């Protein structure tokens, strides 16, 4: 685990190109900006190649996608592969909606992601494992989360992050668990979307995407935990404000001070 990558990210200030969903786009932009990278968003297929070309990494969020946007997402994913930009996918609610599963499966045949970040319901669905996903949320399941994440990583040949109370990060062989976090993440819609784009930001500053994924999960979860511990009884509204503040100011030493992983 290389928490010092956070300083590298802040020094390089990489551009992260996101195709976000309309629900959480501003959280994603502000989260990337606060941590020290530079967000740019686009929904226009005509500028796909140019956008990918100027970015250090690309994050595709499948959260609220129309047929027109699927065409653009396909073009962006293929362009990222062609231009050798790290590519992160957030497969929102593929475990809950058959249409989304078909759409995501089709896209994953058309381009190759370097990292997939989803909750248990989403990663189980991609792995082909039974799980009761609930809309955008992880839902209920009893399977071994590390085994499910590994199965997904082996099937899709990429790094997989299965996030939740514990984040599991795997390349299909090795697996690391990040134990930090706070339940407050669950009452902010878009915590997962922010994490996915922050994973992309870390992928922009190292070629080791397994390392980038682990570090992003640790940094994000630990910063949430620092915020929660600093103010007891924090509510949903103030949590996101304080989370953005702490994404901006948290130091490597502070994060290393509470880092819990195995
Ligand atoms: N109960 C919890 N305790 C601690 N941390 C949590 C908990 N639930 C989620 N997290 C953290 O919240 C962040 C987002 O992960 P989560 O699995 O909730 O994403 P998600 O389900 O895709 O969210 P959304 O789609 O609503 O944005 C991760 O950093 C994860 O570690
Ligand atoms: C609530 C919601 N619906 C589609 S996307 C989204 C935000 C979480 O990704
Ligand atoms: Mg999500």
PDB file of C-alpha atoms and ligand atoms in Angstrom:
ATOM      1  CA  UNK A   1       0.000   0.000   0.000  1.00  0.00           C
ATOM      2  CA  UNK A   2       1.578   3.252  -1.141  1.00  0.00           C
ATOM      3  CA  UNK A   3      -0.242   6.165   0.515  1.00  0.00           C
ATOM      4  CA  UNK A   4       2.497   8.521  -0.757  1.00  0.00           C
ATOM      5  CA  UNK A   5       0.827   8.206  -4.180  1.00  0.00           C
ATOM      6  CA  UNK A   6      -1.538  10.873  -2.830  1.00  0.00           C
ATOM      7  CA  UNK A   7       1.299  13.408  -2.830  1.00  0.00           C
ATOM      8  CA  UNK A   8       2.275  12.279  -6.344  1.00  0.00           C
ATOM      9  CA  UNK A   9      -1.322  12.805  -7.477  1.00  0.00           C
ATOM     10  CA  UNK A  10      -1.419  16.303  -5.973  1.00  0.00           C
ATOM     11  CA  UNK A  11       1.934  17.166  -7.581  1.00  0.00           C
ATOM     12  CA  UNK A  12       0.882  15.932 -11.037  1.00  0.00           C
ATOM     13  CA  UNK A  13      -2.761  17.172 -10.910  1.00  0.00           C
ATOM     14  CA  UNK A  14      -3.804  14.713 -13.678  1.00  0.00           C
ATOM     15  CA  UNK A  15      -6.874  15.326 -15.834  1.00  0.00           C
ATOM     16  CA  UNK A  16      -9.593  12.724 -15.223  1.00  0.00           C
ATOM     17  CA  UNK A  17     -12.186  12.440 -17.996  1.00  0.00           C
ATOM     18  CA  UNK A  18     -15.526  11.220 -16.642  1.00  0.00           C
ATOM     19  CA  UNK A  19     -18.704  10.168 -18.272  1.00  0.00           C
ATOM     20  CA  UNK A  20     -20.752  10.607 -15.109  1.00  0.00           C
ATOM     21  CA  UNK A  21     -24.417  10.104 -14.312  1.00  0.00           C
ATOM     22  CA  UNK A  22     -26.647  13.154 -13.997  1.00  0.00           C
ATOM     23  CA  UNK A  23     -27.440  12.364 -10.336  1.00  0.00           C
ATOM     24  CA  UNK A  24     -23.941  12.704  -8.908  1.00  0.00           C
ATOM     25  CA  UNK A  25     -21.919  14.549 -11.519  1.00  0.00           C
ATOM     26  CA  UNK A  26     -21.153  17.512  -9.276  1.00  0.00           C
ATOM     27  CA  UNK A  27     -19.983  15.359  -6.378  1.00  0.00           C
ATOM     28  CA  UNK A  28     -17.698  13.527  -8.754  1.00  0.00           C
ATOM     29  CA  UNK A  29     -16.245  16.738 -10.219  1.00  0.00           C
ATOM     30  CA  UNK A  30     -15.744  18.320  -6.804  1.00  0.00           C
ATOM     31  CA  UNK A  31     -14.333  15.129  -5.281  1.00  0.00           C
ATOM     32  CA  UNK A  32     -11.695  14.865  -8.018  1.00  0.00           C
ATOM     33  CA  UNK A  33     -10.864  18.537  -7.723  1.00  0.00           C
ATOM     34  CA  UNK A  34     -10.657  18.494  -3.923  1.00  0.00           C
ATOM     35  CA  UNK A  35      -8.265  15.550  -3.770  1.00  0.00           C
ATOM     36  CA  UNK A  36      -5.920  17.277  -6.218  1.00  0.00           C
ATOM     37  CA  UNK A  37      -6.752  16.049  -9.722  1.00  0.00           C
ATOM     38  CA  UNK A  38      -8.561  17.910 -12.501  1.00  0.00           C
ATOM     39  CA  UNK A  39     -12.027  16.755 -13.675  1.00  0.00           C
ATOM     40  CA  UNK A  40     -13.550  17.111 -17.104  1.00  0.00           C
ATOM     41  CA  UNK A  41     -16.941  15.780 -18.193  1.00  0.00           C
ATOM     42  CA  UNK A  42     -18.481  15.237 -21.620  1.00  0.00           C
ATOM     43  CA  UNK A  43     -21.481  13.501 -23.164  1.00  0.00           C
ATOM     44  CA  UNK A  44     -20.606  14.329 -26.783  1.00  0.00           C
ATOM     45  CA  UNK A  45     -19.361  11.508 -28.992  1.00  0.00           C
ATOM     46  CA  UNK A  46     -17.786  13.928 -31.482  1.00  0.00           C
ATOM     47  CA  UNK A  47     -15.156  14.981 -28.932  1.00  0.00           C
ATOM     48  CA  UNK A  48     -14.522  11.509 -27.470  1.00  0.00           C
ATOM     49  CA  UNK A  49     -11.031  11.011 -28.944  1.00  0.00           C
ATOM     50  CA  UNK A  50      -9.876  14.510 -28.058  1.00  0.00           C
ATOM     51  CA  UNK A  51     -11.168  14.243 -24.488  1.00  0.00           C
ATOM     52  CA  UNK A  52      -9.436  10.892 -23.970  1.00  0.00           C
ATOM     53  CA  UNK A  53      -6.252  12.301 -25.493  1.00  0.00           C
ATOM     54  CA  UNK A  54      -5.968  15.095 -22.962  1.00  0.00           C
ATOM     55  CA  UNK A  55      -6.814  12.896 -19.975  1.00  0.00           C
ATOM     56  CA  UNK A  56      -4.476  10.945 -17.716  1.00  0.00           C
ATOM     57  CA  UNK A  57      -7.290   8.483 -16.974  1.00  0.00           C
ATOM     58  CA  UNK A  58     -10.922   7.837 -17.900  1.00  0.00           C
ATOM     59  CA  UNK A  59     -13.872   6.843 -15.695  1.00  0.00           C
ATOM     60  CA  UNK A  60     -17.112   5.581 -17.243  1.00  0.00           C
ATOM     61  CA  UNK A  61     -20.137   5.565 -14.942  1.00  0.00           C
ATOM     62  CA  UNK A  62     -23.074   3.484 -16.213  1.00  0.00           C
ATOM     63  CA  UNK A  63     -25.493   4.990 -13.685  1.00  0.00           C
ATOM     64  CA  UNK A  64     -28.140   6.634 -15.861  1.00  0.00           C
ATOM     65  CA  UNK A  65     -27.386   5.920 -19.465  1.00  0.00           C
ATOM     66  CA  UNK A  66     -29.609   6.530 -22.509  1.00  0.00           C
ATOM     67  CA  UNK A  67     -29.170   4.686 -25.810  1.00  0.00           C
ATOM     68  CA  UNK A  68     -27.381   7.735 -27.253  1.00  0.00           C
ATOM     69  CA  UNK A  69     -25.016   7.765 -24.304  1.00  0.00           C
ATOM     70  CA  UNK A  70     -24.224   4.069 -24.743  1.00  0.00           C
ATOM     71  CA  UNK A  71     -22.863   4.948 -28.182  1.00  0.00           C
ATOM     72  CA  UNK A  72     -20.702   7.679 -26.676  1.00  0.00           C
ATOM     73  CA  UNK A  73     -19.525   5.450 -23.799  1.00  0.00           C
ATOM     74  CA  UNK A  74     -18.515   2.742 -26.294  1.00  0.00           C
ATOM     75  CA  UNK A  75     -16.550   5.301 -28.322  1.00  0.00           C
ATOM     76  CA  UNK A  76     -14.823   6.650 -25.203  1.00  0.00           C
ATOM     77  CA  UNK A  77     -13.955   3.155 -23.908  1.00  0.00           C
ATOM     78  CA  UNK A  78     -12.523   2.084 -27.254  1.00  0.00           C
ATOM     79  CA  UNK A  79     -10.607   5.340 -27.537  1.00  0.00           C
ATOM     80  CA  UNK A  80      -9.126   4.868 -24.054  1.00  0.00           C
ATOM     81  CA  UNK A  81      -7.900   1.397 -25.085  1.00  0.00           C
ATOM     82  CA  UNK A  82      -6.519   2.721 -28.367  1.00  0.00           C
ATOM     83  CA  UNK A  83      -4.773   5.686 -26.731  1.00  0.00           C
ATOM     84  CA  UNK A  84      -3.548   3.576 -23.767  1.00  0.00           C
ATOM     85  CA  UNK A  85      -5.308   5.559 -21.064  1.00  0.00           C
ATOM     86  CA  UNK A  86      -6.252   3.715 -17.860  1.00  0.00           C
ATOM     87  CA  UNK A  87      -9.974   2.982 -17.879  1.00  0.00           C
ATOM     88  CA  UNK A  88     -12.238   2.556 -14.825  1.00  0.00           C
ATOM     89  CA  UNK A  89     -15.854   1.345 -15.052  1.00  0.00           C
ATOM     90  CA  UNK A  90     -18.596   1.855 -12.437  1.00  0.00           C
ATOM     91  CA  UNK A  91     -21.377  -0.632 -13.332  1.00  0.00           C
ATOM     92  CA  UNK A  92     -24.194   1.026 -11.351  1.00  0.00           C
ATOM     93  CA  UNK A  93     -27.143  -1.313 -10.566  1.00  0.00           C
ATOM     94  CA  UNK A  94     -26.214  -4.062 -13.045  1.00  0.00           C
ATOM     95  CA  UNK A  95     -27.281  -6.522 -10.358  1.00  0.00           C
ATOM     96  CA  UNK A  96     -30.781  -5.054 -10.157  1.00  0.00           C
ATOM     97  CA  UNK A  97     -31.807  -4.267 -13.739  1.00  0.00           C
ATOM     98  CA  UNK A  98     -31.508  -6.828 -16.568  1.00  0.00           C
ATOM     99  CA  UNK A  99     -31.250  -4.101 -19.229  1.00  0.00           C
ATOM    100  CA  UNK A 100     -28.209  -2.661 -17.482  1.00  0.00           C
ATOM    101  CA  UNK A 101     -26.548  -6.049 -17.226  1.00  0.00           C
ATOM    102  CA  UNK A 102     -27.008  -6.582 -20.975  1.00  0.00           C
ATOM    103  CA  UNK A 103     -25.740  -3.084 -21.734  1.00  0.00           C
ATOM    104  CA  UNK A 104     -22.680  -3.509 -19.492  1.00  0.00           C
ATOM    105  CA  UNK A 105     -21.903  -6.965 -20.867  1.00  0.00           C
ATOM    106  CA  UNK A 106     -22.080  -5.614 -24.413  1.00  0.00           C
ATOM    107  CA  UNK A 107     -19.765  -2.718 -23.580  1.00  0.00           C
ATOM    108  CA  UNK A 108     -17.286  -5.038 -21.861  1.00  0.00           C
ATOM    109  CA  UNK A 109     -17.079  -7.002 -25.111  1.00  0.00           C
ATOM    110  CA  UNK A 110     -16.279  -3.810 -27.019  1.00  0.00           C
ATOM    111  CA  UNK A 111     -13.484  -2.472 -24.792  1.00  0.00           C
ATOM    112  CA  UNK A 112     -11.328  -3.608 -21.899  1.00  0.00           C
ATOM    113  CA  UNK A 113     -11.406  -1.822 -18.519  1.00  0.00           C
ATOM    114  CA  UNK A 114      -8.335  -1.727 -16.294  1.00  0.00           C
ATOM    115  CA  UNK A 115     -10.417  -1.463 -13.110  1.00  0.00           C
ATOM    116  CA  UNK A 116     -14.072  -2.174 -12.296  1.00  0.00           C
ATOM    117  CA  UNK A 117     -15.405  -0.640  -9.055  1.00  0.00           C
ATOM    118  CA  UNK A 118     -18.807  -1.668  -7.768  1.00  0.00           C
ATOM    119  CA  UNK A 119     -20.656  -2.767  -4.639  1.00  0.00           C
ATOM    120  CA  UNK A 120     -21.315  -6.433  -3.804  1.00  0.00           C
ATOM    121  CA  UNK A 121     -24.553  -6.592  -5.823  1.00  0.00           C
ATOM    122  CA  UNK A 122     -22.850  -5.192  -8.911  1.00  0.00           C
ATOM    123  CA  UNK A 123     -19.655  -7.248  -8.742  1.00  0.00           C
ATOM    124  CA  UNK A 124     -21.569 -10.457  -7.965  1.00  0.00           C
ATOM    125  CA  UNK A 125     -23.771  -9.881 -11.024  1.00  0.00           C
ATOM    126  CA  UNK A 126     -20.747  -9.374 -13.287  1.00  0.00           C
ATOM    127  CA  UNK A 127     -19.115 -12.490 -11.808  1.00  0.00           C
ATOM    128  CA  UNK A 128     -22.303 -14.488 -12.472  1.00  0.00           C
ATOM    129  CA  UNK A 129     -22.874 -15.172  -8.749  1.00  0.00           C
ATOM    130  CA  UNK A 130     -26.337 -15.134  -7.041  1.00  0.00           C
ATOM    131  CA  UNK A 131     -26.933 -12.016  -4.908  1.00  0.00           C
ATOM    132  CA  UNK A 132     -30.045  -9.968  -4.045  1.00  0.00           C
ATOM    133  CA  UNK A 133     -29.002  -6.506  -5.231  1.00  0.00           C
ATOM    134  CA  UNK A 134     -31.330  -3.616  -4.299  1.00  0.00           C
ATOM    135  CA  UNK A 135     -31.370  -0.835  -6.891  1.00  0.00           C
ATOM    136  CA  UNK A 136     -28.136   1.123  -6.691  1.00  0.00           C
ATOM    137  CA  UNK A 137     -27.346  -0.471  -3.305  1.00  0.00           C
ATOM    138  CA  UNK A 138     -25.416  -3.649  -2.550  1.00  0.00           C
ATOM    139  CA  UNK A 139     -28.476  -5.498  -1.158  1.00  0.00           C
ATOM    140  CA  UNK A 140     -28.306  -8.872   0.585  1.00  0.00           C
ATOM    141  CA  UNK A 141     -26.071 -11.813  -0.126  1.00  0.00           C
ATOM    142  CA  UNK A 142     -24.168 -14.446   1.778  1.00  0.00           C
ATOM    143  CA  UNK A 143     -21.302 -15.293  -0.571  1.00  0.00           C
ATOM    144  CA  UNK A 144     -17.616 -14.840   0.196  1.00  0.00           C
ATOM    145  CA  UNK A 145     -16.938 -11.296  -1.022  1.00  0.00           C
ATOM    146  CA  UNK A 146     -13.247 -11.958  -1.722  1.00  0.00           C
ATOM    147  CA  UNK A 147     -14.071 -15.052  -3.792  1.00  0.00           C
ATOM    148  CA  UNK A 148     -16.726 -13.103  -5.721  1.00  0.00           C
ATOM    149  CA  UNK A 149     -14.356 -10.215  -6.445  1.00  0.00           C
ATOM    150  CA  UNK A 150     -11.638 -12.650  -7.576  1.00  0.00           C
ATOM    151  CA  UNK A 151     -14.082 -14.494  -9.839  1.00  0.00           C
ATOM    152  CA  UNK A 152     -15.095 -11.196 -11.437  1.00  0.00           C
ATOM    153  CA  UNK A 153     -11.462 -10.142 -11.904  1.00  0.00           C
ATOM    154  CA  UNK A 154     -10.553 -13.473 -13.508  1.00  0.00           C
ATOM    155  CA  UNK A 155     -13.589 -13.436 -15.777  1.00  0.00           C
ATOM    156  CA  UNK A 156     -13.062  -9.869 -16.996  1.00  0.00           C
ATOM    157  CA  UNK A 157      -9.250  -9.880 -16.727  1.00  0.00           C
ATOM    158  CA  UNK A 158      -8.907  -6.636 -14.805  1.00  0.00           C
ATOM    159  CA  UNK A 159      -8.507  -5.273 -11.297  1.00  0.00           C
ATOM    160  CA  UNK A 160     -11.792  -5.398  -9.353  1.00  0.00           C
ATOM    161  CA  UNK A 161     -12.854  -3.365  -6.334  1.00  0.00           C
ATOM    162  CA  UNK A 162     -15.825  -4.728  -4.397  1.00  0.00           C
ATOM    163  CA  UNK A 163     -16.641  -1.843  -2.046  1.00  0.00           C
ATOM    164  CA  UNK A 164     -18.709  -1.781   1.134  1.00  0.00           C
ATOM    165  CA  UNK A 165     -18.059  -1.789   4.901  1.00  0.00           C
ATOM    166  CA  UNK A 166     -14.805  -3.527   3.874  1.00  0.00           C
ATOM    167  CA  UNK A 167     -13.394  -2.894   0.407  1.00  0.00           C
ATOM    168  CA  UNK A 168     -11.918  -5.905  -1.386  1.00  0.00           C
ATOM    169  CA  UNK A 169      -9.361  -5.099  -4.082  1.00  0.00           C
ATOM    170  CA  UNK A 170      -8.070  -7.916  -6.301  1.00  0.00           C
ATOM    171  CA  UNK A 171      -6.274  -8.609  -9.551  1.00  0.00           C
ATOM    172  CA  UNK A 172      -7.742 -12.113  -9.622  1.00  0.00           C
ATOM    173  CA  UNK A 173      -4.786 -13.646  -7.758  1.00  0.00           C
ATOM    174  CA  UNK A 174      -3.788 -11.252  -4.994  1.00  0.00           C
ATOM    175  CA  UNK A 175      -6.403  -9.611  -2.733  1.00  0.00           C
ATOM    176  CA  UNK A 176      -6.210  -6.778  -0.217  1.00  0.00           C
ATOM    177  CA  UNK A 177      -8.954  -5.610   2.168  1.00  0.00           C
ATOM    178  CA  UNK A 178      -9.361  -1.999   3.307  1.00  0.00           C
ATOM    179  CA  UNK A 179     -11.099  -1.887   6.675  1.00  0.00           C
ATOM    180  CA  UNK A 180     -11.387   1.886   7.105  1.00  0.00           C
ATOM    181  CA  UNK A 181     -14.570   3.858   6.440  1.00  0.00           C
ATOM    182  CA  UNK A 182     -17.735   5.196   8.014  1.00  0.00           C
ATOM    183  CA  UNK A 183     -21.416   4.281   7.707  1.00  0.00           C
ATOM    184  CA  UNK A 184     -22.012   7.909   6.704  1.00  0.00           C
ATOM    185  CA  UNK A 185     -20.849   6.994   3.196  1.00  0.00           C
ATOM    186  CA  UNK A 186     -24.091   5.032   2.846  1.00  0.00           C
ATOM    187  CA  UNK A 187     -26.310   8.054   3.437  1.00  0.00           C
ATOM    188  CA  UNK A 188     -24.648  10.050   0.691  1.00  0.00           C
ATOM    189  CA  UNK A 189     -25.764   8.997  -2.804  1.00  0.00           C
ATOM    190  CA  UNK A 190     -22.664   9.181  -4.931  1.00  0.00           C
ATOM    191  CA  UNK A 191     -20.024   8.009  -2.459  1.00  0.00           C
ATOM    192  CA  UNK A 192     -19.363   5.084  -4.778  1.00  0.00           C
ATOM    193  CA  UNK A 193     -19.276   7.274  -7.874  1.00  0.00           C
ATOM    194  CA  UNK A 194     -16.757   9.574  -6.177  1.00  0.00           C
ATOM    195  CA  UNK A 195     -14.603   6.585  -5.253  1.00  0.00           C
ATOM    196  CA  UNK A 196     -14.623   5.248  -8.837  1.00  0.00           C
ATOM    197  CA  UNK A 197     -13.393   8.536 -10.267  1.00  0.00           C
ATOM    198  CA  UNK A 198     -10.781   8.885  -7.519  1.00  0.00           C
ATOM    199  CA  UNK A 199      -9.567   5.390  -8.439  1.00  0.00           C
ATOM    200  CA  UNK A 200      -9.125   6.727 -11.995  1.00  0.00           C
ATOM    201  CA  UNK A 201      -7.167   9.712 -10.652  1.00  0.00           C
ATOM    202  CA  UNK A 202      -4.722   7.341  -8.894  1.00  0.00           C
ATOM    203  CA  UNK A 203      -4.432   5.195 -12.046  1.00  0.00           C
ATOM    204  CA  UNK A 204      -3.224   8.331 -13.836  1.00  0.00           C
ATOM    205  CA  UNK A 205      -0.107   8.517 -11.650  1.00  0.00           C
ATOM    206  CA  UNK A 206       1.121   4.899 -11.661  1.00  0.00           C
ATOM    207  CA  UNK A 207       1.156   2.023 -14.149  1.00  0.00           C
ATOM    208  CA  UNK A 208       0.372  -0.409 -11.331  1.00  0.00           C
ATOM    209  CA  UNK A 209      -3.438  -0.313 -11.310  1.00  0.00           C
ATOM    210  CA  UNK A 210      -3.713  -2.875  -8.484  1.00  0.00           C
ATOM    211  CA  UNK A 211      -1.651  -0.518  -6.319  1.00  0.00           C
ATOM    212  CA  UNK A 212      -3.626   2.514  -7.524  1.00  0.00           C
ATOM    213  CA  UNK A 213      -6.941   0.829  -6.701  1.00  0.00           C
ATOM    214  CA  UNK A 214      -5.847  -0.167  -3.199  1.00  0.00           C
ATOM    215  CA  UNK A 215      -4.444   3.243  -2.426  1.00  0.00           C
ATOM    216  CA  UNK A 216      -7.547   5.058  -3.705  1.00  0.00           C
ATOM    217  CA  UNK A 217      -9.790   2.867  -1.543  1.00  0.00           C
ATOM    218  CA  UNK A 218      -7.643   3.404   1.539  1.00  0.00           C
ATOM    219  CA  UNK A 219      -7.329   7.167   1.039  1.00  0.00           C
ATOM    220  CA  UNK A 220     -11.058   7.684   0.398  1.00  0.00           C
ATOM    221  CA  UNK A 221     -12.285   5.419   3.216  1.00  0.00           C
ATOM    222  CA  UNK A 222      -9.751   6.783   5.716  1.00  0.00           C
ATOM    223  CA  UNK A 223     -10.656  10.380   4.891  1.00  0.00           C
ATOM    224  CA  UNK A 224     -14.342   9.572   5.476  1.00  0.00           C
ATOM    225  CA  UNK A 225     -13.411   7.978   8.776  1.00  0.00           C
ATOM    226  CA  UNK A 226     -11.327  10.986   9.854  1.00  0.00           C
ATOM    227  CA  UNK A 227     -14.313  13.245   9.122  1.00  0.00           C
ATOM    228  CA  UNK A 228     -16.742  11.047  11.066  1.00  0.00           C
ATOM    229  CA  UNK A 229     -14.407  10.737  14.043  1.00  0.00           C
ATOM    230  CA  UNK A 230     -13.793  14.491  14.205  1.00  0.00           C
ATOM    231  CA  UNK A 231     -17.503  15.344  14.507  1.00  0.00           C
ATOM    232  CA  UNK A 232     -19.851  13.003  16.386  1.00  0.00           C
ATOM    233  CA  UNK A 233     -23.480  12.757  15.155  1.00  0.00           C
ATOM    234  CA  UNK A 234     -22.693  14.178  11.728  1.00  0.00           C
ATOM    235  CA  UNK A 235     -25.704  14.347   9.383  1.00  0.00           C
ATOM    236  CA  UNK A 236     -25.944  13.626   5.657  1.00  0.00           C
ATOM    237  CA  UNK A 237     -25.688  17.275   4.570  1.00  0.00           C
ATOM    238  CA  UNK A 238     -22.663  18.263   6.605  1.00  0.00           C
ATOM    239  CA  UNK A 239     -20.894  14.958   5.925  1.00  0.00           C
ATOM    240  CA  UNK A 240     -20.445  15.698   2.218  1.00  0.00           C
ATOM    241  CA  UNK A 241     -19.213  19.249   2.913  1.00  0.00           C
ATOM    242  CA  UNK A 242     -16.696  18.046   5.474  1.00  0.00           C
ATOM    243  CA  UNK A 243     -15.704  15.130   3.234  1.00  0.00           C
ATOM    244  CA  UNK A 244     -14.832  17.549   0.420  1.00  0.00           C
ATOM    245  CA  UNK A 245     -12.877  19.726   2.865  1.00  0.00           C
ATOM    246  CA  UNK A 246     -10.899  16.736   4.108  1.00  0.00           C
ATOM    247  CA  UNK A 247     -10.252  15.369   0.614  1.00  0.00           C
ATOM    248  CA  UNK A 248      -8.486  18.658   0.038  1.00  0.00           C
ATOM    249  CA  UNK A 249      -6.484  18.837   3.264  1.00  0.00           C
ATOM    250  CA  UNK A 250      -5.788  15.287   4.523  1.00  0.00           C
ATOM    251  CA  UNK A 251      -2.082  14.461   4.676  1.00  0.00           C
ATOM    252  CA  UNK A 252      -0.336  11.179   3.935  1.00  0.00           C
ATOM    253  CA  UNK A 253       0.717  11.020   7.606  1.00  0.00           C
ATOM    254  CA  UNK A 254      -2.874  11.422   8.854  1.00  0.00           C
ATOM    255  CA  UNK A 255      -4.062   8.629   6.575  1.00  0.00           C
ATOM    256  CA  UNK A 256      -1.170   6.342   7.484  1.00  0.00           C
ATOM    257  CA  UNK A 257      -2.005   7.029  11.145  1.00  0.00           C
ATOM    258  CA  UNK A 258      -5.385   5.279  10.904  1.00  0.00           C
ATOM    259  CA  UNK A 259      -4.791   2.972   7.916  1.00  0.00           C
ATOM    260  CA  UNK A 260      -6.311  -0.472   8.478  1.00  0.00           C
ATOM    261  CA  UNK A 261      -5.812  -3.078   5.775  1.00  0.00           C
ATOM    262  CA  UNK A 262      -4.862  -6.737   5.431  1.00  0.00           C
TER     263      UNK A 262
HETATM  264  N1  LIG B   1     -20.968   0.449   6.233  1.00  0.00           N
HETATM  265  C1  LIG B   1     -19.857   1.058   5.796  1.00  0.00           C
HETATM  266  N2  LIG B   1     -18.860   1.325   6.649  1.00  0.00           N
HETATM  267  C2  LIG B   1     -17.730   1.917   6.230  1.00  0.00           C
HETATM  268  N3  LIG B   1     -17.512   2.347   4.964  1.00  0.00           N
HETATM  269  C3  LIG B   1     -18.466   2.116   4.052  1.00  0.00           C
HETATM  270  C4  LIG B   1     -19.681   1.454   4.407  1.00  0.00           C
HETATM  271  N4  LIG B   1     -20.447   1.347   3.295  1.00  0.00           N
HETATM  272  C5  LIG B   1     -19.740   1.909   2.300  1.00  0.00           C
HETATM  273  N5  LIG B   1     -18.549   2.362   2.730  1.00  0.00           N
HETATM  274  C6  LIG B   1     -17.550   3.078   1.915  1.00  0.00           C
HETATM  275  O1  LIG B   1     -18.289   3.914   1.039  1.00  0.00           O
HETATM  276  C7  LIG B   1     -17.610   4.096  -0.201  1.00  0.00           C
HETATM  277  C8  LIG B   1     -18.578   3.812  -1.350  1.00  0.00           C
HETATM  278  O2  LIG B   1     -18.800   2.430  -1.416  1.00  0.00           O
HETATM  279  P1  LIG B   1     -20.234   1.775  -1.644  1.00  0.00           P
HETATM  280  O3  LIG B   1     -20.010   0.303  -1.678  1.00  0.00           O
HETATM  281  O4  LIG B   1     -21.212   2.280  -0.645  1.00  0.00           O
HETATM  282  O5  LIG B   1     -20.576   2.309  -3.096  1.00  0.00           O
HETATM  283  P2  LIG B   1     -21.943   2.297  -3.897  1.00  0.00           P
HETATM  284  O6  LIG B   1     -22.871   1.266  -3.320  1.00  0.00           O
HETATM  285  O7  LIG B   1     -21.611   2.191  -5.319  1.00  0.00           O
HETATM  286  O8  LIG B   1     -22.493   3.758  -3.587  1.00  0.00           O
HETATM  287  P3  LIG B   1     -23.411   4.758  -4.468  1.00  0.00           P
HETATM  288  O9  LIG B   1     -23.751   4.063  -5.747  1.00  0.00           O
HETATM  289  O10 LIG B   1     -24.596   5.044  -3.623  1.00  0.00           O
HETATM  290  O11 LIG B   1     -22.595   5.946  -4.715  1.00  0.00           O
HETATM  291  C9  LIG B   1     -16.396   3.177  -0.129  1.00  0.00           C
HETATM  292  O12 LIG B   1     -15.279   3.970   0.200  1.00  0.00           O
HETATM  293  C10 LIG B   1     -16.713   2.203   1.011  1.00  0.00           C
HETATM  294  O13 LIG B   1     -15.549   1.762   1.666  1.00  0.00           O
HETATM  295  C1  LIG B   2     -29.581   7.286  -7.590  1.00  0.00           C
HETATM  296  C2  LIG B   2     -28.995   6.941  -8.901  1.00  0.00           C
HETATM  297  N1  LIG B   2     -29.759   6.461  -9.924  1.00  0.00           N
HETATM  298  C3  LIG B   2     -29.065   6.217 -11.020  1.00  0.00           C
HETATM  299  S1  LIG B   2     -27.418   6.576 -10.846  1.00  0.00           S
HETATM  300  C4  LIG B   2     -27.654   7.084  -9.249  1.00  0.00           C
HETATM  301  C5  LIG B   2     -26.549   7.605  -8.409  1.00  0.00           C
HETATM  302  C6  LIG B   2     -25.742   6.528  -7.798  1.00  0.00           C
HETATM  303  O1  LIG B   2     -24.811   6.056  -8.680  1.00  0.00           O
HETATM  304 MG1  LIG B   3     -22.693   2.881  -6.915  1.00  0.00          MG
END
